[in-house]
Short mmCIF file of C-alpha atoms in Angstrom, two decimals:
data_model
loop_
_atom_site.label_atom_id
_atom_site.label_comp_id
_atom_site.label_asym_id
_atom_site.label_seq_id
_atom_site.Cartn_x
_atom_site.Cartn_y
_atom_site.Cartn_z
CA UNK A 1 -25.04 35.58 5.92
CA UNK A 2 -21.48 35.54 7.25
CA UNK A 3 -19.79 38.82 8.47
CA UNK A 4 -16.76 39.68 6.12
CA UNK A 5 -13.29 38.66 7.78
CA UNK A 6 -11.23 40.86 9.64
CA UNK A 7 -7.49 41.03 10.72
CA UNK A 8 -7.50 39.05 13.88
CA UNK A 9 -10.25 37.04 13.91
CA UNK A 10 -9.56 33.29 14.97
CA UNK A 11 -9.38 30.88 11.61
CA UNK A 12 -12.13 28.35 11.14
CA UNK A 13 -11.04 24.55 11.34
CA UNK A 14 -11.79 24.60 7.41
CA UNK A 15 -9.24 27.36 6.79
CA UNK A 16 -7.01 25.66 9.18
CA UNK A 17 -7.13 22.39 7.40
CA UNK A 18 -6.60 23.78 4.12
CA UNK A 19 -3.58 26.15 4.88
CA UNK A 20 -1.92 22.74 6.23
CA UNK A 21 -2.83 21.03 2.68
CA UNK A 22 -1.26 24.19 1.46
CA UNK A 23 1.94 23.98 3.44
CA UNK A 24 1.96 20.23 2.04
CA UNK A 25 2.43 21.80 -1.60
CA UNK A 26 -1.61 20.39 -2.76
CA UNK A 27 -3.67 22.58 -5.06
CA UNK A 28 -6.42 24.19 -4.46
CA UNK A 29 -8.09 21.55 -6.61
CA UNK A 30 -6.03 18.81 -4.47
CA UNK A 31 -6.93 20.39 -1.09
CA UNK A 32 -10.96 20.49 -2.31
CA UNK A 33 -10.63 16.74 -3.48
CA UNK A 34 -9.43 15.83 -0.02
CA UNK A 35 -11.50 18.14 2.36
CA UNK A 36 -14.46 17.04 0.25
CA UNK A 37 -15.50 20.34 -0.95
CA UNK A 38 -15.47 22.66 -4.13
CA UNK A 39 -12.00 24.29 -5.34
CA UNK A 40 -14.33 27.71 -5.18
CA UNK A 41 -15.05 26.74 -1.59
CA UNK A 42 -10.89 26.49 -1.46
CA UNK A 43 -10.27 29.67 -2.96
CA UNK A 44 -12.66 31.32 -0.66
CA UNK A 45 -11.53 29.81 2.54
CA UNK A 46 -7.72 30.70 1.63
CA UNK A 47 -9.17 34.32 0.89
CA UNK A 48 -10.65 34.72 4.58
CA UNK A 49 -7.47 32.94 6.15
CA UNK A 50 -5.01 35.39 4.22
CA UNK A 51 -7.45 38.29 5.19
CA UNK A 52 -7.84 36.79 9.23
CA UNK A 53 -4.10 36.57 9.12
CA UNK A 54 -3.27 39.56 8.01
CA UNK A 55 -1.05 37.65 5.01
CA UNK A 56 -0.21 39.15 1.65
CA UNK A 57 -0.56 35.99 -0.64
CA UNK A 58 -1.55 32.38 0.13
CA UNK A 59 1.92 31.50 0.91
CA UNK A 60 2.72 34.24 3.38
CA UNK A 61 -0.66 32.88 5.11
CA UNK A 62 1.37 29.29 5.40
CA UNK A 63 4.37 31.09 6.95
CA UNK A 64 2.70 32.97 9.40
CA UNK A 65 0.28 30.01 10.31
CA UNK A 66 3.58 27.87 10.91
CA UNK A 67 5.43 30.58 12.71
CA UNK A 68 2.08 31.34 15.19
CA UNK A 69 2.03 27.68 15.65
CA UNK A 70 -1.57 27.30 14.04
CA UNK A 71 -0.30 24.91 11.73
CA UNK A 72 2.80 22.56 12.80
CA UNK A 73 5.60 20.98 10.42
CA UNK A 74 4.45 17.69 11.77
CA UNK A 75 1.35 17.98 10.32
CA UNK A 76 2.63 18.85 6.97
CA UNK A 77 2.11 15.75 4.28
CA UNK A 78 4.91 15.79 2.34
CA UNK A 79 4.81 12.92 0.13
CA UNK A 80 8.32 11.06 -0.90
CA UNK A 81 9.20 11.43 -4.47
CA UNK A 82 11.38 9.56 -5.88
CA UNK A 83 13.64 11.38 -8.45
CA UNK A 84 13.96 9.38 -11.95
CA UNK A 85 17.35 9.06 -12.64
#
């Protein structure tokens, strides 16, 4: 059985990927689709990441990821939308 996370510990290249599918603006259910796993399996990998990182919420995990250059803004997928006028 895995240890629990701790505050410090180095983040898997699972949590890694999905905190960059986060900083792309995907759902959990999005992120699971395309890292080919369960949105549970999501939930719980953004739970350790936020705990390893020593984050408040899912979204302060992004913003320290991106400013301890784990995660880079050229890596984040942001899709062009067109706005319907």
């Amino acid at each position: 059985m895995n240890r629990p996370s701790r505050v410090g510990q180095p983040l898997t290249a699972g949590q890694l990927a999905a905190l960059r599918l986060a900083a792309s603006g995907y759902s959990s259910r999005q992120i699971a689709h395309r890292l080919d796993t369960t949105e549970q399996g999501i939930h719980l990998r953004m739970k350790e990441a936020t705990v390893r990182l020593g984050a408040r919420s899912r979204t302060h995990a992004v913003v320290i990821a991106l400013r301890r250059c784990l995660i880079h803004f050229d890596d984040i997928d942001i899709p062009d939308r067109k706005d319907a006028a």
